[in-house]
Amino acid sequence: MRTAEKNRRERARGKALVDIEAHLEYLDNCLEKLNQEIEELTQANQQWLEKVNLLKTVPGIGQVISTTLVSDLPELGQLTAKQISRLVGVAPINHDSGQHKGKRMIQGGRAQIRATLYMGAVVAMRHNPVIKTFYERLVGRGKSKKLALTACVRKILVILNAMVRQNQPWQLADNLPPCS
């Protein structure tokens, strides 16, 4: 909504511009209050705080993604990689019938988590050497960029699930170069 108002502001004049500026200020205040409330709720729950801090150790995973995962995916750390992937809807599903070999697709699951992790994967492709290497390897093997990005989403989810289960922060393997 803020983006729409900012776009409207570019063409507005006079009283309309004043109204749009006031609406943008209102939206910014609401967003700030929501972020403050989320932070207070996270600070009040010790388990949530520990999980959020643990998840934020991964390059590409920030405050928004970590709090979204902790609040909307309480099963994180309690399921296997296959189960958590299916729950979120990032596990590839075969569409085969008889001798026909169809495409593998993702579907179902928790769309909000999937969308949040997708944006995290975009960031992780630049800042996380493990995800960057994985993505480049898939694209190098001829996979489409969208498919490779979706595979990165699943990989991030599986890594985060294992980290929470083992209560271990992110550790980069010694043989991987840092992202530039």
Backbone as a printed PyTorch tensor [residue, N CA C, xyz], in Angstrom:
tensor([[[  0.8230,  -1.1840,   0.0000],
         [  0.0000,   0.0000,   0.0000],
         [  0.8730,   1.2560,   0.0000]],

        [[  2.0120,   1.1750,   0.7090],
         [  2.9100,   2.3250,   0.7330],
         [  3.4620,   2.6050,  -0.6610]],

        [[  3.7860,   1.5480,  -1.3800],
         [  4.3240,   1.7180,  -2.7270],
         [  3.2940,   2.3580,  -3.6440]],

        [[  2.0510,   1.9200,  -3.5280],
         [  0.9880,   2.5060,  -4.3470],
         [  0.8320,   3.9930,  -4.0380]],

        [[  0.8890,   4.3330,  -2.7690],
         [  0.7590,   5.7450,  -2.3850],
         [  1.9580,   6.5540,  -2.8710]],

        [[  3.1430,   5.9750,  -2.8090],
         [  4.3260,   6.6850,  -3.3030],
         [  4.2250,   6.9190,  -4.8000]],

        [[  3.6980,   5.9340,  -5.5180],
         [  3.5110,   6.1000,  -6.9600],
         [  2.4700,   7.1740,  -7.2550]],

        [[  1.4020,   7.2050,  -6.4710],
         [  0.3740,   8.2430,  -6.6420],
         [  0.9520,   9.6230,  -6.3410]],

        [[  1.8380,   9.6990,  -5.3590],
         [  2.4360,  10.9670,  -4.9510],
         [  3.2230,  11.6080,  -6.0980]],

        [[  3.8220,  10.7980,  -6.9460],
         [  4.6290,  11.3360,  -8.0450],
         [  3.8060,  12.1760,  -9.0190]],

        [[  2.5190,  11.8540,  -9.1500],
         [  1.6740,  12.5620, -10.1190],
         [  0.7070,  13.5430,  -9.4630]],

        [[  0.6540,  13.5380,  -8.1510],
         [ -0.3320,  14.3670,  -7.4510],
         [  0.1260,  15.8190,  -7.3590]],

        [[ -0.8740,  16.6930,  -7.2420],
         [ -0.6160,  18.1240,  -7.0780],
         [ -1.6090,  18.6860,  -6.0610]],

        [[ -1.2170,  19.7700,  -5.4430],
         [ -2.1160,  20.5040,  -4.5600],
         [ -2.5840,  19.7200,  -3.3480]],

        [[ -3.9120,  19.7880,  -3.1110],
         [ -4.5010,  19.1530,  -1.9310],
         [ -4.3320,  17.6340,  -1.9560]],

        [[ -4.3920,  17.0400,  -3.1420],
         [ -4.2150,  15.5860,  -3.2450],
         [ -2.8310,  15.1770,  -2.7450]],

        [[ -1.8270,  15.9890,  -3.0530],
         [ -0.4670,  15.6970,  -2.6070],
         [ -0.3710,  15.7430,  -1.0840]],

        [[ -1.0290,  16.7230,  -0.4810],
         [ -1.0360,  16.8420,   0.9790],
         [ -1.7130,  15.6260,   1.6070]],

        [[ -2.8410,  15.2020,   1.0260],
         [ -3.5580,  14.0280,   1.5460],
         [ -2.7170,  12.7590,   1.4240]],

        [[ -2.0460,  12.6130,   0.3060],
         [ -1.2110,  11.4250,   0.1070],
         [ -0.0450,  11.4240,   1.0880]],

        [[  0.5730,  12.5770,   1.2990],
         [  1.6740,  12.6760,   2.2690],
         [  1.1970,  12.3100,   3.6720]],

        [[ -0.0030,  12.7740,   4.0340],
         [ -0.5630,  12.4480,   5.3500],
         [ -0.8370,  10.9480,   5.4580]],

        [[ -1.3400,  10.3580,   4.3880],
         [ -1.6190,   8.9230,   4.3950],
         [ -0.3200,   8.1210,   4.4980]],

        [[  0.7170,   8.5520,   3.7920],
         [  2.0160,   7.8800,   3.8820],
         [  2.5850,   7.9610,   5.2970]],

        [[  2.4370,   9.1180,   5.9210],
         [  2.9090,   9.2800,   7.2940],
         [  2.1400,   8.3610,   8.2360]],

        [[  0.8240,   8.2740,   8.0350],
         [ -0.0130,   7.3700,   8.8330],
         [  0.4350,   5.9150,   8.6530]],

        [[  0.6630,   5.5130,   7.4050],
         [  1.0990,   4.1380,   7.1350],
         [  2.4620,   3.8530,   7.7640]],

        [[  3.3720,   4.8160,   7.6900],
         [  4.6870,   4.6480,   8.3070],
         [  4.5720,   4.4940,   9.8210]],

        [[  3.6900,   5.2880,  10.4420],
         [  3.4750,   5.1790,  11.8870],
         [  2.8870,   3.8220,  12.2580]],

        [[  1.9140,   3.3560,  11.4670],
         [  1.3140,   2.0340,  11.7190],
         [  2.3540,   0.9360,  11.5890]],

        [[  3.1860,   1.0300,  10.5730],
         [  4.2320,   0.0310,  10.3600],
         [  5.2270,   0.0280,  11.5170]],

        [[  5.5800,   1.2050,  11.9830],
         [  6.5060,   1.3120,  13.1120],
         [  5.9010,   0.7020,  14.3730]],

        [[  4.6130,   0.9670,  14.6220],
         [  3.9350,   0.3920,  15.7920],
         [  3.8810,  -1.1280,  15.7030]],

        [[  3.5830,  -1.6510,  14.5130],
         [  3.5430,  -3.1060,  14.3320],
         [  4.9120,  -3.7350,  14.5650]],

        [[  5.9460,  -3.1170,  14.0160],
         [  7.2960,  -3.6420,  14.2230],
         [  7.6790,  -3.6160,  15.6990]],

        [[  7.2760,  -2.5610,  16.3870],
         [  7.5490,  -2.4440,  17.8170],
         [  6.8080,  -3.5300,  18.6000]],

        [[  5.5510,  -3.7700,  18.2410],
         [  4.7530,  -4.7950,  18.9100],
         [  5.3340,  -6.1930,  18.6690]],

        [[  5.7580,  -6.4520,  17.4400],
         [  6.3810,  -7.7460,  17.1270],
         [  7.6560,  -7.9180,  17.9380]],

        [[  8.4440,  -6.8720,  18.0250],
         [  9.6920,  -6.9340,  18.7950],
         [  9.4090,  -7.1870,  20.2750]],

        [[  8.3890,  -6.5200,  20.8250],
         [  8.0330,  -6.7230,  22.2350],
         [  7.5650,  -8.1540,  22.4860]],

        [[  6.7430,  -8.6890,  21.5790],
         [  6.2750, -10.0700,  21.7280],
         [  7.4330, -11.0590,  21.6380]],

        [[  8.3580, -10.7940,  20.7410],
         [  9.5270, -11.6670,  20.6040],
         [ 10.3900, -11.6060,  21.8590]],

        [[ 10.5940, -10.4040,  22.3870],
         [ 11.4170, -10.2470,  23.5900],
         [ 10.7590, -10.8840,  24.8110]],

        [[  9.4270, -10.9050,  24.8370],
         [  8.7060, -11.4470,  25.9910],
         [  8.7630, -12.9670,  26.0510]],

        [[  8.9540, -13.6250,  24.9270],
         [  8.9860, -15.0840,  24.8840],
         [ 10.4300, -15.5390,  24.6660]],

        [[ 11.0270, -16.1300,  25.6840],
         [ 12.4380, -16.5100,  25.6350],
         [ 12.7230, -17.5280,  24.5260]],

        [[ 11.8140, -18.4990,  24.3330],
         [ 12.0210, -19.5060,  23.2820],
         [ 12.0240, -18.8530,  21.9010]],

        [[ 11.0950, -17.9370,  21.6780],
         [ 11.0440, -17.2380,  20.3950],
         [ 12.3160, -16.4290,  20.1760]],

        [[ 12.7470, -15.7360,  21.2190],
         [ 13.9340, -14.8960,  21.1100],
         [ 15.1590, -15.7270,  20.7500]],

        [[ 15.3020, -16.8840,  21.3950],
         [ 16.4390, -17.7590,  21.0990],
         [ 16.3870, -18.2620,  19.6580]],

        [[ 15.1950, -18.6590,  19.2100],
         [ 15.0600, -19.1500,  17.8300],
         [ 15.3300, -18.0390,  16.8180]],

        [[ 14.7820, -16.8560,  17.0690],
         [ 14.9850, -15.7300,  16.1520],
         [ 16.4680, -15.4050,  16.0450]],

        [[ 17.1540, -15.3300,  17.1700],
         [ 18.5860, -15.0300,  17.1580],
         [ 19.3840, -16.1270,  16.4690]],

        [[ 18.9740, -17.3720,  16.6550],
         [ 19.6380, -18.5010,  16.0080],
         [ 19.4630, -18.4260,  14.4900]],

        [[ 18.2470, -18.1480,  14.0370],
         [ 17.9730, -18.0820,  12.5980],
         [ 18.6900, -16.9090,  11.9400]],

        [[ 18.8410, -15.8110,  12.6670],
         [ 19.4840, -14.6230,  12.0980],
         [ 20.9840, -14.7990,  11.8980]],

        [[ 21.5590, -15.9040,  12.3810],
         [ 22.9850, -16.1400,  12.1480],
         [ 23.2590, -16.5630,  10.7060]],

        [[ 22.2190, -16.9670,   9.9800],
         [ 22.3760, -17.3880,   8.5830],
         [ 22.4240, -16.1560,   7.6840]],

        [[ 23.4430, -16.0370,   6.8240],
         [ 23.4770, -14.9120,   5.8870],
         [ 22.2650, -14.9490,   4.9580]],

        [[ 21.5410, -13.8460,   4.8820],
         [ 20.3440, -13.7680,   4.0520],
         [ 19.0570, -13.9000,   4.8420]],

        [[ 19.1540, -14.2710,   6.1100],
         [ 17.9770, -14.4010,   6.9670],
         [ 18.0190, -13.2600,   7.9760]],

        [[ 17.0450, -12.3780,   7.8880],
         [ 17.0070, -11.2180,   8.7660],
         [ 15.8650, -11.2830,   9.7580]],

        [[ 15.5340, -10.1350,  10.3100],
         [ 14.5080, -10.0320,  11.3480],
         [ 13.1350, -10.4620,  10.8420]],

        [[ 12.7500, -10.0150,   9.6550],
         [ 11.4100, -10.3150,   9.1330],
         [ 11.2450, -11.8080,   8.8960]],

        [[ 12.2040, -12.4160,   8.2250],
         [ 12.0970, -13.8450,   7.9150],
         [ 12.1390, -14.6710,   9.1890]],

        [[ 13.0440, -14.3420,  10.0940],
         [ 13.1740, -15.1420,  11.3140],
         [ 11.9250, -15.0460,  12.1890]],

        [[ 11.3610, -13.8570,  12.3520],
         [ 10.1520, -13.7460,  13.1720],
         [  8.9550, -14.3920,  12.4810]],

        [[  8.8900, -14.3030,  11.1600],
         [  7.8060, -14.9660,  10.4250],
         [  7.8850, -16.4730,  10.6040]],

        [[  9.0710, -17.0260,  10.4830],
         [  9.2320, -18.4750,  10.6400],
         [  8.8890, -18.9270,  12.0570]],

        [[  9.3600, -18.2010,  13.0350],
         [  9.1150, -18.5950,  14.4280],
         [  7.6290, -18.5030,  14.7650]],

        [[  6.9570, -17.4730,  14.2640],
         [  5.5430, -17.3050,  14.6120],
         [  4.6100, -18.1790,  13.7790]],

        [[  4.9030, -18.3500,  12.4990],
         [  3.9870, -19.0710,  11.6110],
         [  4.3610, -20.5280,  11.3700]],

        [[  5.5260, -20.9430,  11.8370],
         [  5.9700, -22.3140,  11.6220],
         [  6.5210, -22.8840,  12.9350]],

        [[  5.6400, -23.1220,  13.9140],
         [  6.1180, -23.6240,  15.2090],
         [  6.7210, -25.0250,  15.1180]],

        [[  6.4580, -25.7310,  14.0100],
         [  7.0000, -27.0770,  13.8370],
         [  8.4800, -27.0650,  13.4600]],

        [[  9.0390, -25.8930,  13.1960],
         [ 10.4340, -25.7780,  12.7850],
         [ 11.3430, -26.4130,  13.8340]],

        [[ 12.1490, -27.3610,  13.3950],
         [ 13.0650, -28.0540,  14.2900],
         [ 12.5130, -29.3500,  14.8430]],

        [[ 11.2490, -29.6370,  14.5990],
         [ 10.6320, -30.8410,  15.1530],
         [ 10.3360, -31.8900,  14.0910]],

        [[ 10.4630, -31.5340,  12.8120],
         [ 10.1300, -32.4470,  11.7230],
         [ 11.3790, -32.7950,  10.9210]],

        [[ 11.2650, -33.8460,  10.1120],
         [ 12.3630, -34.2010,   9.2180],
         [ 12.3950, -33.2170,   8.0500]],

        [[ 13.4560, -33.2860,   7.2650],
         [ 13.5960, -32.3960,   6.1130],
         [ 12.4480, -32.5920,   5.1280]],

        [[ 12.0800, -33.8330,   4.8970],
         [ 10.9990, -34.1330,   3.9540],
         [  9.6660, -33.6050,   4.4830]],

        [[  9.4160, -33.8000,   5.7670],
         [  8.1480, -33.3690,   6.3610],
         [  8.0160, -31.8490,   6.3620]],

        [[  9.0860, -31.1510,   6.7300],
         [  9.0150, -29.6880,   6.7960],
         [  8.8590, -29.1040,   5.3890]],

        [[  9.5030, -29.7270,   4.4020],
         [  9.3730, -29.2740,   3.0130],
         [  7.9490, -29.4470,   2.5140]],

        [[  7.3450, -30.5610,   2.8480],
         [  5.9540, -30.7890,   2.4430],
         [  5.0120, -29.8320,   3.1590]],

        [[  5.2670, -29.5890,   4.4330],
         [  4.4080, -28.7070,   5.2130],
         [  4.3870, -27.2930,   4.6290]],

        [[  5.5430, -26.8110,   4.2270],
         [  5.6380, -25.4580,   3.6720],
         [  5.2170, -25.4330,   2.2020]],

        [[  5.3140, -26.5710,   1.5340],
         [  4.9080, -26.6430,   0.1340],
         [  6.0380, -26.4210,  -0.8370]],

        [[  7.2620, -26.7710,  -0.4430],
         [  8.4080, -26.6260,  -1.3450],
         [  9.0050, -27.9710,  -1.7380]],

        [[  8.3550, -29.0600,  -1.3730],
         [  8.8200, -30.3840,  -1.7790],
         [  8.3420, -30.6490,  -3.2030]],

        [[  9.2350, -31.1000,  -4.0810],
         [  8.8050, -31.3840,  -5.4520],
         [  7.8500, -32.5700,  -5.4950]],

        [[  6.7570, -32.4060,  -6.2240],
         [  5.7450, -33.4530,  -6.3400],
         [  5.7570, -33.9560,  -7.7800]],

        [[  5.8410, -35.2730,  -7.9450],
         [  5.8530, -35.8730,  -9.2790],
         [  4.4600, -35.8360,  -9.8870]],

        [[  4.4040, -35.5280, -11.1590],
         [  3.1470, -35.5900, -11.9010],
         [  3.3100, -36.6220, -13.0070]],

        [[  3.5220, -37.8710, -12.5940],
         [  3.7270, -38.9820, -13.5120],
         [  2.4550, -39.8040, -13.6120]],

        [[  2.2970, -40.4560, -14.7540],
         [  1.1730, -41.3530, -14.9470],
         [  1.5940, -42.4220, -15.9500]],

        [[  1.6330, -43.6450, -15.5090],
         [  2.0600, -44.7210, -16.3920],
         [  3.4770, -44.4850, -16.8580]],

        [[  3.6640, -44.4780, -18.1820],
         [  5.0050, -44.2460, -18.7160],
         [  5.2790, -42.7600, -18.9430]],

        [[  4.2610, -41.9500, -18.7670],
         [  4.4280, -40.4990, -18.9280],
         [  5.1600, -39.9360, -17.7170]],

        [[  6.2570, -39.2620, -17.9850],
         [  7.0060, -38.6340, -16.8990],
         [  6.7450, -37.1330, -16.9620]],

        [[  5.9130, -36.6600, -16.0520],
         [  5.5530, -35.2490, -16.0270],
         [  6.5940, -34.4180, -15.3030]],

        [[  6.3260, -33.1400, -15.2010],
         [  7.2370, -32.2380, -14.4990],
         [  7.0640, -32.3740, -12.9940]],

        [[  8.0940, -31.9910, -12.2800],
         [  8.0290, -31.9320, -10.8240],
         [  7.6020, -30.5190, -10.4720]],

        [[  6.6330, -30.4080,  -9.5690],
         [  6.1080, -29.0900,  -9.2170],
         [  5.9760, -28.9840,  -7.7010]],

        [[  5.9400, -27.7520,  -7.2140],
         [  5.6400, -27.5320,  -5.8020],
         [  4.2250, -26.9840,  -5.7220]],

        [[  3.5370, -27.3270,  -4.6570],
         [  2.1770, -26.8210,  -4.4800],
         [  1.7390, -27.0470,  -3.0470]],

        [[  0.6710, -26.3600,  -2.6760],
         [  0.1050, -26.5210,  -1.3430],
         [  0.9990, -25.9160,  -0.2740]],

        [[  0.7370, -26.2860,   0.9420],
         [  1.5520, -25.8130,   2.0500],
         [  1.2000, -24.4070,   2.4970]],

        [[  2.0900, -23.8310,   3.2400],
         [  1.8850, -22.5000,   3.8160],
         [  2.4860, -21.4400,   2.9010]],

        [[  1.6160, -20.7790,   2.1780],
         [  2.0420, -19.8370,   1.1420],
         [  2.8040, -18.6460,   1.7210]],

        [[  2.4050, -18.1660,   2.8840],
         [  3.0780, -17.0110,   3.4870],
         [  4.5340, -17.3410,   3.8130]],

        [[  4.7610, -18.5240,   4.3540],
         [  6.1280, -18.9510,   4.6720],
         [  6.9240, -19.1060,   3.3790]],

        [[  6.3020, -19.7130,   2.3830],
         [  6.9750, -19.9430,   1.1030],
         [  7.3830, -18.6120,   0.4720]],

        [[  6.4930, -17.6420,   0.4880],
         [  6.7940, -16.3300,  -0.0920],
         [  7.9080, -15.6300,   0.6800]],

        [[  7.8810, -15.7410,   1.9860],
         [  8.9150, -15.1260,   2.8150],
         [ 10.2700, -15.7620,   2.5480]],

        [[ 10.2980, -17.0880,   2.4810],
         [ 11.5520, -17.7890,   2.2070],
         [ 12.0560, -17.5080,   0.7930]],

        [[ 11.1490, -17.2900,  -0.1360],
         [ 11.5450, -16.9700,  -1.5070],
         [ 12.3570, -15.6710,  -1.5220]],

        [[ 11.8690, -14.6640,  -0.8200],
         [ 12.6060, -13.4010,  -0.7660],
         [ 13.9340, -13.5790,  -0.0350]],

        [[ 13.9270, -14.4350,   0.9900],
         [ 15.1730, -14.7370,   1.6890],
         [ 16.1730, -15.4390,   0.7870]],

        [[ 15.6790, -16.2970,  -0.1020],
         [ 16.5620, -17.0050,  -1.0330],
         [ 17.1920, -16.0380,  -2.0280]],

        [[ 16.4300, -15.0270,  -2.4380],
         [ 16.9710, -14.0190,  -3.3530],
         [ 18.1440, -13.2950,  -2.6880]],

        [[ 17.9890, -12.9410,  -1.4280],
         [ 19.0630, -12.2700,  -0.6920],
         [ 20.2150, -13.2390,  -0.4390]],

        [[ 19.8970, -14.4690,  -0.0530],
         [ 20.9270, -15.4590,   0.2660],
         [ 21.7710, -15.8070,  -0.9560]],

        [[ 21.1950, -15.7190,  -2.1350],
         [ 21.9740, -15.9980,  -3.3480],
         [ 23.1540, -15.0470,  -3.4840]],

        [[ 23.0370, -13.8820,  -2.9370],
         [ 24.1180, -12.8960,  -3.0210],
         [ 25.0650, -12.9560,  -1.8260]],

        [[ 24.5340, -13.2670,  -0.6460],
         [ 25.3310, -13.1280,   0.5700],
         [ 25.7060, -14.4330,   1.2540]],

        [[ 25.1200, -15.5400,   0.8390],
         [ 25.3810, -16.8240,   1.4850],
         [ 26.1360, -17.7120,   0.5020]],

        [[ 27.4090, -18.0110,   0.7710],
         [ 28.2030, -18.7820,  -0.1900],
         [ 27.6620, -20.1850,  -0.4570]],

        [[ 27.0350, -20.8020,   0.5270],
         [ 26.4790, -22.1440,   0.3350],
         [ 25.3340, -22.0950,  -0.6710]],

        [[ 24.4190, -21.1670,  -0.4810],
         [ 23.2630, -21.0380,  -1.3670],
         [ 23.7020, -20.5430,  -2.7420]],

        [[ 24.6420, -19.6170,  -2.7650],
         [ 25.1420, -19.0980,  -4.0390],
         [ 25.7680, -20.2110,  -4.8740]],

        [[ 26.5930, -21.0380,  -4.2530],
         [ 27.2290, -22.1560,  -4.9450],
         [ 26.1850, -23.1500,  -5.4400]],

        [[ 25.2170, -23.4580,  -4.5960],
         [ 24.1500, -24.3930,  -4.9550],
         [ 23.3610, -23.8660,  -6.1530]],

        [[ 22.9930, -22.5950,  -6.1120],
         [ 22.2320, -21.9660,  -7.1960],
         [ 23.0270, -22.0010,  -8.5040]],

        [[ 24.2850, -21.5860,  -8.4390],
         [ 25.1110, -21.5460,  -9.6470],
         [ 25.3260, -22.9390, -10.2240]],

        [[ 25.4480, -23.9380,  -9.3710],
         [ 25.6130, -25.3120,  -9.8370],
         [ 24.3630, -25.7760, -10.5920]],

        [[ 23.1850, -25.4720, -10.0550],
         [ 21.9440, -25.8690, -10.7270],
         [ 21.7760, -25.1580, -12.0710]],

        [[ 22.0300, -23.8650, -12.0980],
         [ 21.9130, -23.1050, -13.3480],
         [ 22.9520, -23.6020, -14.3540]],

        [[ 24.1430, -23.9290, -13.8740],
         [ 25.1890, -24.4660, -14.7430],
         [ 24.8210, -25.8050, -15.3520]],

        [[ 23.9880, -26.5700, -14.6670],
         [ 23.5340, -27.8640, -15.1870],
         [ 22.3320, -27.7170, -16.1120]],

        [[ 21.9420, -26.4840, -16.4140],
         [ 20.8730, -26.2590, -17.3740],
         [ 19.4910, -26.0690, -16.7720]],

        [[ 19.3830, -26.0120, -15.4610],
         [ 18.0790, -25.7840, -14.8330],
         [ 17.6970, -24.3160, -15.0080]],

        [[ 16.4070, -24.0560, -15.0350],
         [ 15.9620, -22.6650, -15.1550],
         [ 16.2740, -21.9220, -13.8550]],

        [[ 16.3890, -20.6120, -13.9570],
         [ 16.7220, -19.8140, -12.7770],
         [ 15.6210, -19.8750, -11.7300]],

        [[ 14.3800, -19.9170, -12.1860],
         [ 13.2430, -20.0070, -11.2540],
         [ 13.2800, -21.3400, -10.5010]],

        [[ 13.5540, -22.4290, -11.2200],
         [ 13.6490, -23.7370, -10.5820],
         [ 14.7950, -23.7550,  -9.5760]],

        [[ 15.9340, -23.1890,  -9.9670],
         [ 17.0910, -23.1510,  -9.0760],
         [ 16.7830, -22.3310,  -7.8210]],

        [[ 16.0660, -21.2330,  -7.9890],
         [ 15.7070, -20.4010,  -6.8380],
         [ 14.7500, -21.1410,  -5.9090]],

        [[ 13.8030, -21.8770,  -6.4830],
         [ 12.8770, -22.6740,  -5.6790],
         [ 13.6240, -23.7680,  -4.9210]],

        [[ 14.6160, -24.3670,  -5.5610],
         [ 15.4360, -25.3740,  -4.8870],
         [ 16.2230, -24.7390,  -3.7370]],

        [[ 16.6500, -23.4970,  -3.9200],
         [ 17.3530, -22.7750,  -2.8500],
         [ 16.4240, -22.5200,  -1.6660]],

        [[ 15.1580, -22.2210,  -1.9490],
         [ 14.1720, -22.0240,  -0.8820],
         [ 14.0850, -23.2860,  -0.0340]],

        [[ 13.9720, -24.4310,  -0.6970],
         [ 13.8840, -25.7020,   0.0250],
         [ 15.1640, -25.9530,   0.8200]],

        [[ 16.3030, -25.6850,   0.2200],
         [ 17.5880, -25.9090,   0.8970],
         [ 17.7010, -25.0280,   2.1480]],

        [[ 17.3100, -23.7720,   2.0300],
         [ 17.3500, -22.8720,   3.1880],
         [ 16.4410, -23.3940,   4.2910]],

        [[ 15.2400, -23.8160,   3.9280],
         [ 14.2930, -24.3350,   4.9170],
         [ 14.8620, -25.5580,   5.6280]],

        [[ 15.4620, -26.4590,   4.8850],
         [ 16.0370, -27.6730,   5.4760],
         [ 17.2040, -27.3160,   6.3950]],

        [[ 18.0300, -26.3700,   5.9840],
         [ 19.1560, -25.9310,   6.8220],
         [ 18.6420, -25.3020,   8.1170]],

        [[ 17.6510, -24.4150,   8.0070],
         [ 17.0980, -23.7580,   9.1940],
         [ 16.4490, -24.7680,  10.1300]],

        [[ 15.7540, -25.7470,   9.5690],
         [ 15.1190, -26.7900,  10.3690],
         [ 16.1720, -27.5670,  11.1590]],

        [[ 17.2580, -27.9300,  10.5010],
         [ 18.3300, -28.6730,  11.1750],
         [ 19.0060, -27.8170,  12.2450]],

        [[ 19.2070, -26.5400,  11.9470],
         [ 19.8320, -25.6480,  12.9310],
         [ 18.9970, -25.5450,  14.1980]],

        [[ 17.6820, -25.3850,  14.0400],
         [ 16.8010, -25.2530,  15.2030],
         [ 16.7470, -26.5750,  15.9660]],

        [[ 16.6780, -27.6940,  15.2350],
         [ 16.6160, -29.0050,  15.8870],
         [ 17.8730, -29.2500,  16.7330]],

        [[ 19.0340, -28.9030,  16.1780],
         [ 20.2960, -29.1480,  16.8730],
         [ 20.7300, -27.9770,  17.7470]],

        [[ 19.9830, -26.8790,  17.6810],
         [ 20.3040, -25.6620,  18.4300],
         [ 21.7410, -25.2100,  18.1560]],

        [[ 22.0920, -25.1990,  16.8830],
         [ 23.4330, -24.8200,  16.4420],
         [ 23.3550, -23.5870,  15.5510]],

        [[ 24.1890, -22.5830,  15.7740],
         [ 24.1990, -21.4240,  14.8790],
         [ 24.8350, -21.7820,  13.5330]],

        [[ 24.6850, -20.8880,  12.5790],
         [ 25.2260, -21.0780,  11.2370],
         [ 26.7390, -21.2090,  11.3010]],

        [[ 27.2500, -22.2050,  10.5920],
         [ 28.6980, -22.3860,  10.4880],
         [ 29.0370, -22.6070,   9.0270]],

        [[ 29.9380, -21.8120,   8.5080],
         [ 30.3630, -21.9310,   7.1270],
         [ 31.4810, -22.9530,   7.0420]],

        [[ 31.3800, -23.8540,   6.0810],
         [ 32.4330, -24.8490,   5.8880],
         [ 33.7290, -24.1390,   5.5080]],

        [[ 34.8450, -24.7120,   5.9040],
         [ 36.1490, -24.0850,   5.6660],
         [ 36.5170, -23.9940,   4.1910]],

        [[ 35.9840, -24.8890,   3.3610],
         [ 36.4070, -24.9320,   1.9670],
         [ 35.5980, -24.0250,   1.0470]],

        [[ 34.6820, -23.2380,   1.5700],
         [ 33.8790, -22.3450,   0.7350],
         [ 34.4160, -20.9190,   0.8030]],

        [[ 34.5400, -20.2660,  -0.3550],
         [ 34.9980, -18.8770,  -0.3450],
         [ 33.8730, -17.9480,   0.0860]],

        [[ 34.1940, -16.8080,   0.7160],
         [ 33.1440, -15.8510,   1.0900],
         [ 32.5770, -15.1710,  -0.1510]],

        [[ 31.3210, -14.7580,  -0.0640],
         [ 30.6810, -14.0470,  -1.1840],
         [ 31.2450, -12.6440,  -1.2700]],

        [[ 31.3950, -12.1640,  -2.4840],
         [ 31.8990, -10.7970,  -2.6410],
         [ 30.7910,  -9.8540,  -3.0030]]])
